[in-house]
XYZ file of C-alpha atoms in Angstrom:
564
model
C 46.921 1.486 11.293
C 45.410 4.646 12.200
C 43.916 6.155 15.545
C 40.042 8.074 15.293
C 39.715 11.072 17.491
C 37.394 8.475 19.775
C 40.612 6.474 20.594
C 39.508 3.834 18.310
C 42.044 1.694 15.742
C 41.641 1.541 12.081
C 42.835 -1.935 10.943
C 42.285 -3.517 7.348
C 41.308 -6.751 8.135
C 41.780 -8.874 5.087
C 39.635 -11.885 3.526
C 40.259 -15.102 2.542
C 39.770 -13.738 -1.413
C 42.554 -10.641 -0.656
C 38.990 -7.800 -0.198
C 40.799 -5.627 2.788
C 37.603 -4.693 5.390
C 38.031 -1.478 7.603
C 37.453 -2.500 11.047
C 37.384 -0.237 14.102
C 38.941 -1.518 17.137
C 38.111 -0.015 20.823
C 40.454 -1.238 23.851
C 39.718 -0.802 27.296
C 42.129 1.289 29.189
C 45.009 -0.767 31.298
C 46.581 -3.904 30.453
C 45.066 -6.485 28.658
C 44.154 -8.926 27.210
C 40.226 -8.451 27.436
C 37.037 -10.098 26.375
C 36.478 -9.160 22.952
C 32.600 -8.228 21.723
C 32.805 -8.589 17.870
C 29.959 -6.052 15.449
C 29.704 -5.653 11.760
C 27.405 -3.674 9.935
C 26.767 -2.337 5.933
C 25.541 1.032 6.619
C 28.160 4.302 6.497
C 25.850 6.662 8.161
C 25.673 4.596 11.706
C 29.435 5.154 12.258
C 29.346 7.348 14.886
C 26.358 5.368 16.703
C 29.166 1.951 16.200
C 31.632 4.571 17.978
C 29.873 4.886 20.925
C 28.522 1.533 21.414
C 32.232 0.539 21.135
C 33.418 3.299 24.011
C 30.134 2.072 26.039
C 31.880 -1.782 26.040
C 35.382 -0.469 26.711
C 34.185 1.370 29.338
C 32.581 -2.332 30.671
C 35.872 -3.951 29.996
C 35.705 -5.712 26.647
C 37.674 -4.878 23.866
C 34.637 -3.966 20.669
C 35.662 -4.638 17.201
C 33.388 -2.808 14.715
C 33.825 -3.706 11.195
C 32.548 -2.311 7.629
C 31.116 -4.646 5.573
C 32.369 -5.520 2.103
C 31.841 -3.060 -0.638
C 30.266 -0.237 2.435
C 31.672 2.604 4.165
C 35.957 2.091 3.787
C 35.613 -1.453 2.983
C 36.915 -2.612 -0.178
C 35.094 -5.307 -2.643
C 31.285 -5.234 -4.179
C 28.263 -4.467 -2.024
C 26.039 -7.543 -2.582
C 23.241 -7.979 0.386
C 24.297 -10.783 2.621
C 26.257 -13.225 0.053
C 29.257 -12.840 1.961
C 29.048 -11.766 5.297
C 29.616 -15.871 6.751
C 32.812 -15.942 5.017
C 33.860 -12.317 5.462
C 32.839 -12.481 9.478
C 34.697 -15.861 10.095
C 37.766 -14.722 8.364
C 37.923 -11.552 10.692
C 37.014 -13.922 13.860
C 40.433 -15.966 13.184
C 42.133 -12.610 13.082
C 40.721 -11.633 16.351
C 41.496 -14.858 17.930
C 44.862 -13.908 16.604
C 45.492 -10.558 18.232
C 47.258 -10.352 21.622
C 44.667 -8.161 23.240
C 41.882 -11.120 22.930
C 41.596 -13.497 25.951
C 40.491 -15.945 23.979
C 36.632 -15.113 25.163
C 34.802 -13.496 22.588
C 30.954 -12.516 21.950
C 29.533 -11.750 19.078
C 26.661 -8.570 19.064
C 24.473 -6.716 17.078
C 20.752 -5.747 15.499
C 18.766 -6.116 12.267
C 21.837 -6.627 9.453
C 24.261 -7.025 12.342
C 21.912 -9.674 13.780
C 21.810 -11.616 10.343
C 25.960 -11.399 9.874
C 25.663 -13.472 13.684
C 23.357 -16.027 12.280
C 24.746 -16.914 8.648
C 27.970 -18.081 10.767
C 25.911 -19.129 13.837
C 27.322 -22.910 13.118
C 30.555 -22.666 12.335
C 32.149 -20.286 15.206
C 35.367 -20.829 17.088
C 35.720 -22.316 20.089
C 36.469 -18.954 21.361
C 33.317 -17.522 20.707
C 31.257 -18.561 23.698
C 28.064 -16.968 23.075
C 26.213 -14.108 20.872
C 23.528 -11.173 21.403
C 21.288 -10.994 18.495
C 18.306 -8.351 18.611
C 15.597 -7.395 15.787
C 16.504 -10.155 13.676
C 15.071 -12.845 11.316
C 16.794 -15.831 9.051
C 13.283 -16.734 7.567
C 13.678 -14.600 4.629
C 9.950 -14.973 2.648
C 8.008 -15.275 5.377
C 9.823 -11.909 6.395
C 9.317 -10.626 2.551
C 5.688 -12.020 2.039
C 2.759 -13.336 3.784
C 0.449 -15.323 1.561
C 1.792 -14.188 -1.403
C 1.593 -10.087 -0.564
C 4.767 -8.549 -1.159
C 5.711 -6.132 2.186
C 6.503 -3.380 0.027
C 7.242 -0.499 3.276
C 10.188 -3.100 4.306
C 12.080 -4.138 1.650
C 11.170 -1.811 -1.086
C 12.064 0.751 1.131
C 15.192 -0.744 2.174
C 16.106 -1.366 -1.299
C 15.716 2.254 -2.585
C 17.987 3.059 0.756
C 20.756 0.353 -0.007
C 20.751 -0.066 -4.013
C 24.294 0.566 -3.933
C 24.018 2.742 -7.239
C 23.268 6.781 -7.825
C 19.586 7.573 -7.906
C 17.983 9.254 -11.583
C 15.748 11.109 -8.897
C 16.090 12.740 -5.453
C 16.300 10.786 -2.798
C 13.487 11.836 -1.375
C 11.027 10.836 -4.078
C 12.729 7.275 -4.084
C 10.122 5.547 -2.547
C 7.331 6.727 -3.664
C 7.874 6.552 -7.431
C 9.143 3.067 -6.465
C 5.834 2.171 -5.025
C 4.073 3.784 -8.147
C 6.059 2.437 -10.865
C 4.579 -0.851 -12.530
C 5.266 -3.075 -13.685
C 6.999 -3.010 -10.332
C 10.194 -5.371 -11.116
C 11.079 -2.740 -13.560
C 11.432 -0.113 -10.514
C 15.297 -0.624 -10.240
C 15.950 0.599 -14.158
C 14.012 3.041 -14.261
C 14.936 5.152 -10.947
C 18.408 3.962 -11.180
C 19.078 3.014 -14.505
C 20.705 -0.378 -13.980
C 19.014 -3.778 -12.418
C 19.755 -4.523 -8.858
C 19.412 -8.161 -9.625
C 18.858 -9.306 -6.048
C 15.393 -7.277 -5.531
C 13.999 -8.210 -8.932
C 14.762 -12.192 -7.461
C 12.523 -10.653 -4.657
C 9.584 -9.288 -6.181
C 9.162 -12.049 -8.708
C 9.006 -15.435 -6.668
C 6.167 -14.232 -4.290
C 5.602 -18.372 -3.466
C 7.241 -20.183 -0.888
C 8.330 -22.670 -3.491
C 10.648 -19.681 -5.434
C 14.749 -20.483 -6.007
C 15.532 -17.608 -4.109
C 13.869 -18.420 -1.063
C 15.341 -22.632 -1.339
C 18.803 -22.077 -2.899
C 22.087 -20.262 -1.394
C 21.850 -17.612 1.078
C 19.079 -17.896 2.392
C 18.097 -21.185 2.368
C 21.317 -21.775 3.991
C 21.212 -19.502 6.766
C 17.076 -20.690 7.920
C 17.953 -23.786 9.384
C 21.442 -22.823 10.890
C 20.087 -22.365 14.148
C 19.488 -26.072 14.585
C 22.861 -26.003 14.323
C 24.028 -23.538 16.275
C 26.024 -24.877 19.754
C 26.664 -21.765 21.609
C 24.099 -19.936 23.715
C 22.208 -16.640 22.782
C 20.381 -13.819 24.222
C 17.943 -12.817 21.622
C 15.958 -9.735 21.863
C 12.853 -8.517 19.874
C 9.815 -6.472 19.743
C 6.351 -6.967 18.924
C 6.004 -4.329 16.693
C 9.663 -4.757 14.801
C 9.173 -6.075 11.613
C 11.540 -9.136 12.240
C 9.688 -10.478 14.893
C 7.718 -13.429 12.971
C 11.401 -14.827 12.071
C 12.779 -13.784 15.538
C 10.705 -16.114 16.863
C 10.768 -18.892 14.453
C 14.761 -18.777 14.885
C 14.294 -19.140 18.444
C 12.098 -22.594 17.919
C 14.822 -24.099 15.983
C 17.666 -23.832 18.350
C 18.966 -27.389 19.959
C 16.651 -28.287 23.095
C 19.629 -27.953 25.174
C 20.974 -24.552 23.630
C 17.207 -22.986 24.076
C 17.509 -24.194 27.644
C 20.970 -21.826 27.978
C 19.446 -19.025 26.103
C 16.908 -15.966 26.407
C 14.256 -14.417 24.377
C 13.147 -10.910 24.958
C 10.091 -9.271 23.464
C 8.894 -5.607 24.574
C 6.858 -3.920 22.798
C 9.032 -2.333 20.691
C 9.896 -1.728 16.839
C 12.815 -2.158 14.979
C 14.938 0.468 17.310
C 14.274 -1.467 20.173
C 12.311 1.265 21.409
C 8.706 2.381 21.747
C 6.759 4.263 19.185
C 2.753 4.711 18.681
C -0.027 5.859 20.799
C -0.030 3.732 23.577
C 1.951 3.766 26.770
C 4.302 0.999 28.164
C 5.131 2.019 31.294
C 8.621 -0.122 32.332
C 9.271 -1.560 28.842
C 12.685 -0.591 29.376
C 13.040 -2.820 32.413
C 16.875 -4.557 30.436
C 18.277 -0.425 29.821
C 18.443 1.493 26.679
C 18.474 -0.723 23.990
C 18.570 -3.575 26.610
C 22.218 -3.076 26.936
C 21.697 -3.863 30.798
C 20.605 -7.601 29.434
C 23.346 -7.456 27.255
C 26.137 -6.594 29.746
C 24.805 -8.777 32.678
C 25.108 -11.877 29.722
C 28.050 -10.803 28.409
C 29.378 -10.517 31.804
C 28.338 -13.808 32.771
C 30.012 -15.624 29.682
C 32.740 -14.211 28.788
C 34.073 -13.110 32.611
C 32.559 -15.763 34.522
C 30.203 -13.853 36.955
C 27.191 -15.052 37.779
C 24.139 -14.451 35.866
C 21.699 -14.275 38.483
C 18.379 -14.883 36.739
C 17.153 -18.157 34.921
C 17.933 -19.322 31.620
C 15.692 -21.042 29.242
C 12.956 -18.380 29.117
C 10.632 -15.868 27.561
C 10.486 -12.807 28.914
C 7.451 -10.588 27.443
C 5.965 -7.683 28.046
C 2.040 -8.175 28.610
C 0.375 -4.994 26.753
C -2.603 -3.673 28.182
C -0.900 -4.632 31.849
C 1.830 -3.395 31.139
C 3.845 -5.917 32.971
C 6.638 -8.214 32.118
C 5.977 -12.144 32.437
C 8.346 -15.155 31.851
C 7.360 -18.267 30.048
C 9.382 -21.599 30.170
C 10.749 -21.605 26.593
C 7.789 -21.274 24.337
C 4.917 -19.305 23.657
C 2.099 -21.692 23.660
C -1.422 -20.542 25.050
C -3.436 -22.228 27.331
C -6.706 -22.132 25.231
C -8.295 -20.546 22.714
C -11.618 -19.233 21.998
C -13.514 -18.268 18.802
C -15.470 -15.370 17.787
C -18.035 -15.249 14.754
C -18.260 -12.752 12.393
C -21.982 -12.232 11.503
C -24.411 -10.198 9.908
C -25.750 -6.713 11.891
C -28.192 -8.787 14.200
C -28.981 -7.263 17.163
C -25.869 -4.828 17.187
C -26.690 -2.037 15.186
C -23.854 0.300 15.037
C -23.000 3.131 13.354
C -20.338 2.452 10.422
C -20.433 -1.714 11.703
C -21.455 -4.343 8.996
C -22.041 -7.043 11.800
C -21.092 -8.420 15.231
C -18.295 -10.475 16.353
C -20.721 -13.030 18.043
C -19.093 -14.636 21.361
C -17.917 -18.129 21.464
C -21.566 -20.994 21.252
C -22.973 -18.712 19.023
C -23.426 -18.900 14.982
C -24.622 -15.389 14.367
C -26.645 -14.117 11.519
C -25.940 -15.670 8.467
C -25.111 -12.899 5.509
C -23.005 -12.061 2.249
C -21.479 -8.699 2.500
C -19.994 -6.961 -0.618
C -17.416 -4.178 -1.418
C -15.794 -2.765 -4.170
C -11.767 -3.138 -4.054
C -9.900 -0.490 -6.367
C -5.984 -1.244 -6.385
C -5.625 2.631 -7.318
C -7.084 3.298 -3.993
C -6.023 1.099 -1.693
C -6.794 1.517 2.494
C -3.585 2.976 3.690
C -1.519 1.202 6.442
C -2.090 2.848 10.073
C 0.395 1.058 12.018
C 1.522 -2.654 12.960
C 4.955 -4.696 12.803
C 5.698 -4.913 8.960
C 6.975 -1.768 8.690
C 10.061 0.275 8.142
C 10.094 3.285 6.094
C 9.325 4.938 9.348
C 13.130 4.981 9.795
C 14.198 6.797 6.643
C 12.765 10.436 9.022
C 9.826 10.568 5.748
C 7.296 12.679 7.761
C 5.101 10.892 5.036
C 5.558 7.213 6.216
C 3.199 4.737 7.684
C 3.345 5.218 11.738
C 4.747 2.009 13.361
C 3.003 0.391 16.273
C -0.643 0.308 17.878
C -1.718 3.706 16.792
C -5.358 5.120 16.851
C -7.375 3.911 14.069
C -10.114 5.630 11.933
C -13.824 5.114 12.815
C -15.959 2.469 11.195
C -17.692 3.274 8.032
C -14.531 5.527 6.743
C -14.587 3.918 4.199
C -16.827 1.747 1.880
C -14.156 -0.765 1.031
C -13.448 -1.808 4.606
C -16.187 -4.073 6.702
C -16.225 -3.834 10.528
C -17.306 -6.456 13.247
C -17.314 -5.267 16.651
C -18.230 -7.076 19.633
C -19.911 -6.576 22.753
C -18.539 -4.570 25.703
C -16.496 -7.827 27.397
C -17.787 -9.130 30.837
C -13.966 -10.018 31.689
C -10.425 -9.745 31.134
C -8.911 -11.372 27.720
C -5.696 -12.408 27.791
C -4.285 -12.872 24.045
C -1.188 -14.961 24.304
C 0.129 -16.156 20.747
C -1.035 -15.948 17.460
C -4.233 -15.206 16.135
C -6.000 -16.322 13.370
C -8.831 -15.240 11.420
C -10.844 -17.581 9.032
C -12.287 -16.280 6.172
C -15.158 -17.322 3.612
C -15.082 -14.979 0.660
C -15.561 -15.326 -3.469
C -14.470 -12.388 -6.186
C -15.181 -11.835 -9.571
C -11.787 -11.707 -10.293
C -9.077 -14.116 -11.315
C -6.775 -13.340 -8.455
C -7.275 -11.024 -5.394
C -6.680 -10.654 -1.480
C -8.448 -10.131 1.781
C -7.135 -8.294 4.479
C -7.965 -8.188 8.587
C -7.374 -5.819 11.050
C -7.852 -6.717 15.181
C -8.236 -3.641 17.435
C -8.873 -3.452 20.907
C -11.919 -0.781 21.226
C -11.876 0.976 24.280
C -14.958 2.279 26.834
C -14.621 5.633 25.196
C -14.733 4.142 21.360
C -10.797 4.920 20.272
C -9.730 1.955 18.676
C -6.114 0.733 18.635
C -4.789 -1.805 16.516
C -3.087 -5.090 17.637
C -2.203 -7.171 14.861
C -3.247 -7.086 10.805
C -2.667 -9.768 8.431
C -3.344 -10.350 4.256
C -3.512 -13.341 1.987
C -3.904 -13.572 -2.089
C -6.695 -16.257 -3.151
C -4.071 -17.914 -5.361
C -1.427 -18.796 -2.526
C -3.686 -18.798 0.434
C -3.348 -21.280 3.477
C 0.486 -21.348 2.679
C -0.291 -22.950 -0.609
C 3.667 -23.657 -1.508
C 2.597 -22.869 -5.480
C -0.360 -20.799 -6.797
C -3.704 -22.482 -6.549
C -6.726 -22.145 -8.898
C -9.575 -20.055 -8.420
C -12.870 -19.690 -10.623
C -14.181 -16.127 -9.834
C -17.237 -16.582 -8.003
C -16.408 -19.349 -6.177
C -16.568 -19.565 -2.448
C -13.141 -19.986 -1.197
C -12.279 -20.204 2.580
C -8.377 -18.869 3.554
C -6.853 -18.742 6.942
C -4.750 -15.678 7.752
C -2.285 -16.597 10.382
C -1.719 -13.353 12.801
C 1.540 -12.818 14.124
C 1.957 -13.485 17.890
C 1.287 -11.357 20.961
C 0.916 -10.615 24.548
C -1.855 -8.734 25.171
C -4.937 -8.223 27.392
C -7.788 -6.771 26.142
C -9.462 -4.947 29.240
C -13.224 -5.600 30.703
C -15.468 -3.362 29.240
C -13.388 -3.135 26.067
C -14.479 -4.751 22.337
C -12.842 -6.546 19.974
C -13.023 -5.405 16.471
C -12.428 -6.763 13.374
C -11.656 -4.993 9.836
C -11.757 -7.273 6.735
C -10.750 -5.037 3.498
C -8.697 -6.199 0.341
C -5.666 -4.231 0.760
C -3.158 -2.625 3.409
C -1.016 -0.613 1.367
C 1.999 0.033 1.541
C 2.824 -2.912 3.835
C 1.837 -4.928 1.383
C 1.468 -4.317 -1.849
C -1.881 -3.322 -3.790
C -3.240 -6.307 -5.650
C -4.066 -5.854 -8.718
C -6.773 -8.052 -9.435
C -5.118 -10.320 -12.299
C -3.857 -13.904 -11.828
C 0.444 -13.635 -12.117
C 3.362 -12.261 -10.375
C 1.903 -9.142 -8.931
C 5.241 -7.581 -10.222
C 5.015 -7.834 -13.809
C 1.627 -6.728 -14.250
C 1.218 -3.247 -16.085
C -2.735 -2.704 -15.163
C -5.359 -2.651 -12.887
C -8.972 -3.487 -12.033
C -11.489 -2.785 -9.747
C -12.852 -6.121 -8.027
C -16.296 -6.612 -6.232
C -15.247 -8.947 -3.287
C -17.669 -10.930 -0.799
C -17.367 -12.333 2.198
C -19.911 -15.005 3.680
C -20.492 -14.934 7.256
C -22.350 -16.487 9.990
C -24.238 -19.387 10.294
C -22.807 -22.029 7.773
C -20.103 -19.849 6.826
C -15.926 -20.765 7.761
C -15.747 -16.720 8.842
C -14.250 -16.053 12.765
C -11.578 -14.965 14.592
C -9.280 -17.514 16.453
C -7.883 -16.097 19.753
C -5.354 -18.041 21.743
C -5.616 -17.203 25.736
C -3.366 -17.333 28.279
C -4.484 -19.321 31.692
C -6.422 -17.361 34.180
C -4.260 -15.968 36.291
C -1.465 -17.670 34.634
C 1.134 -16.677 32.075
C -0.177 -19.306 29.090
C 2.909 -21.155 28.884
C-alpha cells in the first residue's frame, strides 16, 4: 500500500484469475466505517479528474474507490474493451464488502465506460450495493455503432484510434484522419498500427443487426441485463451525447417496479454532461456541475437514509426552445403527432429550397427531384448527438450540438424543404421520423435528413439528423435487395427530443446521401461498406408529394401539457 500526495490509498486489488488492479481509495476524515461509492475507468489520462471526484465524495462522507481497469494505467493483465470488466468489477465489490471501513452500504458511480462497467454487472450485485448512478451511457451496442446500416465513424473510429492499445506508425494527430481515409476501411488498424485490433475489425464488418458480434458474448449479454437489474438507479443523459438512443432504451427495460424507484435525466447536454453549440440553455444545470447535486441528494438518500425529497419514477427533461425543465411519469410518449409533406416548389419559391414542407391535410405538389451523390465529397457533419471526436481537443472536428447550419442551396447534393412561418407553438416531444420515397442507379446507397428549426431572422439550427442504406433500411435484420431504379420507400427513425419550435419559426428539412464523418461515406456498391476499395458517383431521386410515401413524422406534446 502506498499513500498519493491527495491522501488517497494505492491498493492492488486482485482478480479471481491472479491480474492485480490498482485501485485508489479516498476515506473521509474521522472514524469510520462510511458509505462506500465504487468507480472504475480504462483511461490513464483522467487520473487526476478520478482524484478529485474522489476528495469531492470524502468531503460528502463516503469513502470513493477508484479503480484502473485491466491492462490500463497501473493495472496489470491485457487491455481488451469491455470483455472483462463484470468479472473484474464484482471481484473488487467482494473486496470492498470486505474492508473494515465499508458500512456495508455501497453505490456504484460513473459515466460513458464507467457507466458500461455498472451495467455489465447490473444483475448480479451484492446485497450491499443498494443502488447505482449511471450517466452518458448505452448497453445497446449496434444501434449505438450503426443506424440502418451506416457505420458512426466520428464515435467509434475515433475512439478506436484513441484506445488501440498499441504504438501508432503515425502521429497521433493524423490518426484519425488517415483512419477515415484509408479503404478498404477494415484494413485501417494494420496499416496505422501495424497489427489488427481484432475487436474493431468485428465492428466495421457486421454493419446488420443480425452480425455475431452484436448477438454473442459481451454485448449481447450486457443489452438485456437491465431487465434484470433489482436495485434502483439514477440515470443521467443528454440529448446531444452520443449514448443517448441506448440511454434511453436501457431505461425501458428496467423491471416496472425498479423504473418506478428510479430517475432519468436528460439536459441538453453532450457526452461531458455539459453544454456545447450555439444555442443557449439557460438553467440546464438545475442538478450542479455534472449533476453531482442529483447525485449526492440520491446517494444520500440510499445509502444514509435521508430523505429524498422529490418523486421517483420520473423523467426529468429539459424542454429546448423554453428552456425549462418538465417531468414525465416514466416514459416519453407524446400526446399526438402530426405530419408534414415534402413537395415540389409550389407556391413557396425560395431561394436555395427544392420544395415546401406542406402542413398536415395537404398532399403538395407531386415531383421527382435528382442529385448527384459523390462518396469523395461527401456533406460534412455540422453538429448533432453521434459525435465524439470533439473530445480528442482536434480544432478540426465536427462541432457537437445544435449549431448554425449553412444556407439552402450550398450545395447541389443536398435538397431543402422549408415550411411556412408557423401560426403556433410546436411542441416536439419524442422521436421523429421522416419517410422517404427515393430510387438510385446504384446497387447500394443511402439517404440522409436533417430537421432544423429556422428562425424569424433565417439562421437555421439543427435538431436531430438521421441516415439509412437502401440494403438494410426499415431495420431490415439482413441486407435486402434492390434493383437500381426502383422506387423504394425507407423510414429513418430520429432520435428523441424535447423541443419547441417557436411561432413564427419554420421547419426545415435536408435530405442528402451522406453525413460524413458521423457516418460513414457510402460508397455506392452493394457489400460491407468496409471492404470495398472504390468508389462511384450515384444519381439519387427522391419522389415527393402527391402519391409519394415522402414526410416528416412529428410527435407533439399536449397543449399545455408535458406529452406524457
Amino acid at each position: 500500500m502506498s499513500v498519493g500526495k491527495d491522501g488517497s490509498e494505492v491498493r492492488y486489488v486482485r482478480s479471481r484469475d491472479g491480474v492485480r488492479l490498482r485501485t485508489h481509495v479516498r476515506l473521509p476524515e474521522g472514524e469510520g466505517p462510511w458509505p462506500v461509492l465504487f468507480a472504475r475507468s480504462p483511461y490513464p489520462g483522467m487520473l487526476p479528474h478520478w482524484l478529485e471526484t474522489a476528495a469531492y465524495w470524502a468531503g460528502h462522507g463516503y469513502a470513493f474507490v477508484y479503480q484502473e481497469c485491466r491492462g490500463t494505467g497501473g493495472s496489470e493483465g491485457e487491455w481488451t474493451p469491455f470483455i472483462r470488466e463484470r468479472e473484474d468489477g464484482l471481484d473488487s465489490l467482494a473486496w470492498i464488502v470486505r474492508q473494515p471501513w465499508s458500512d456495508g452500504n455501497i453505490g456504484t458511480y460513473g459515466a460513458s465506460y464507467s457507466g458500461v462497467a455498472q451495467w455489465c454487472m447490473a444483475d448480479a450485485l451484492p446485497p450491499e450495493v443498494k443502488t447505482m448512478f449511471i450517466a452518458v451511457t448505452g448497453i445497446e451496442r449496434y444501434r449505438q455503432s450503426y443506424m440502418n446500416g451506416m457505420f458512426r465513424h466520428d464515435i467509434y473510429t475515433s475512439w478506436a484510434v484513441g484506445n488501440a492499445g498499441a504504438e501508432p506508425l503515425v502521429p497521433r494527430g493524423e490518426l484519425y484522419r488517415e483512419a477515415l481515409k484509408t479503404r478498404p476501411h477494415a484494413e485501417m488498424d494494420v496499416r496505422l498500427f501495424g497489427r489488427e485490433l481484432p475487436w474493431y475489425r468485428e465492428w466495421v464488418t457486421q454493419p446488420g443487426p443480425e452480425g455475431l458480434c452484436w448477438n454473442e458474448g459481451f454485448w449481447a449479454e450486457v443489452r438485456d441485463v437491465p431487465r434484470r437489474t433489482k436495485v434502483p438507479i439514477l440515470m443521467t443523459a443528454g440529448w446531444f451525447d452520443h449514448n443517448l438512443d441506448a440511454s434511453i432504451a436501457s431505461y425501458g427495460k428496467l423491471p416496472e417496479e425498479v423504473r418506478a424507484a428510479s430517475v432519468l435525466i436528460i439536459g441538453p447536454w453532450i457526452h461531458t454532461s455539459d453544454v456545447s453549440g450555439d444555442l443557449d440553455y439557460p438553467g440546464h444545470d438545475a442538478f450542479g456541475p455534472g449533476q453531482r447535486e442529483a447525485a449526492l441528494r440520491w446517494f444520500d438518500h440510499h445509502l444514509k437514509g435521508a430523505d429524498y425529497g422529490g418523486p421517483k419514477g420520473r423523467v426529468h427533461v429539459y424542454a429546448i426552445g423554453e428552456n425549462a425543465w418538465k417531468t414525465r411519469d416514466g416514459q416519453l410518449r407524446p400526446a399526438s403527432s402530426r405530419q408534414f409533406r415534402l413537395s415540389a416548389a409550389g407556391r413557396l419559391k425560395e431561394a436555395g429550397c427544392a420544395g415546401l414542407l406542406a402542413p398536415e391535410g395537404e398532399n403538395g405538389e407531386p415531383g421527382a427531384l435528382s442529385f448527384d451523390y459523390d462518396p469523395e465529397r461527401p456533406v460534412p457533419t455540422r453538429g448533432g448527438a453521434a459525435l465524439l471526436h470533439y473530445l480528442s481537443g482536434d480544432p478540426d472536428a465536427a462541432p457537437p450540438a445544435s449549431v448554425l447550419q449553412a444556407p439552402p442551396g450550398s450545395r447541389p447534393d443536398v435538397l431543402t424543404f422549408l415550411s411556412e412561418p408557423l401560426d403556433a407553438d410546436l411542441p416536439i416531444a419524442g422521436a421523429m421520423s421522416a419517410r422517404l420515397t427515393v430510387s438510385s442507379d446504384a446497387e447500394d446507397t443511402s439517404f440522409a435528413v436533417e430537421v432544423m428549426e429556422v428562425l424569424p431572422d433565417g439562421r437555421a439550427f439543427n435538431i436531430r439528423d438521421g441516415i439509412t442504406s437502401l440494403r438494410l433500411r426499415n431495420g431490415a435484420p439482413a441486407p435486402l435487395s434492390y434493383v437500381p431504379g426502383e422506387k423504394a420507400a425507407a423510414t429513418i427513425g430520429l432520435w428523441p427530443i424535447v423541443w419547441t419550435v417557436k411561432r413564427g419559426s419554420r421547419l426545415r428539412v435536408d435530405v442528402s446521401s451522406s453525413n460524413f464523418p458521423a457516418y460513414h461515406a457510402h460508397p455506392n456498391s452493394a457489400g460491407i461498406w468496409s471492404l470495398q476499395e472504390k468508389t462511384k458517383v450515384a444519381r439519387q431521386t427522391v419522389y415527393v408529394g402527391e402519391g409519394a410515401e415522402t414526410w416528416l413524422d412529428v410527435p407533439v406534446a399536449e397543449e399545455g401539457g408535458e406529452g406524457a
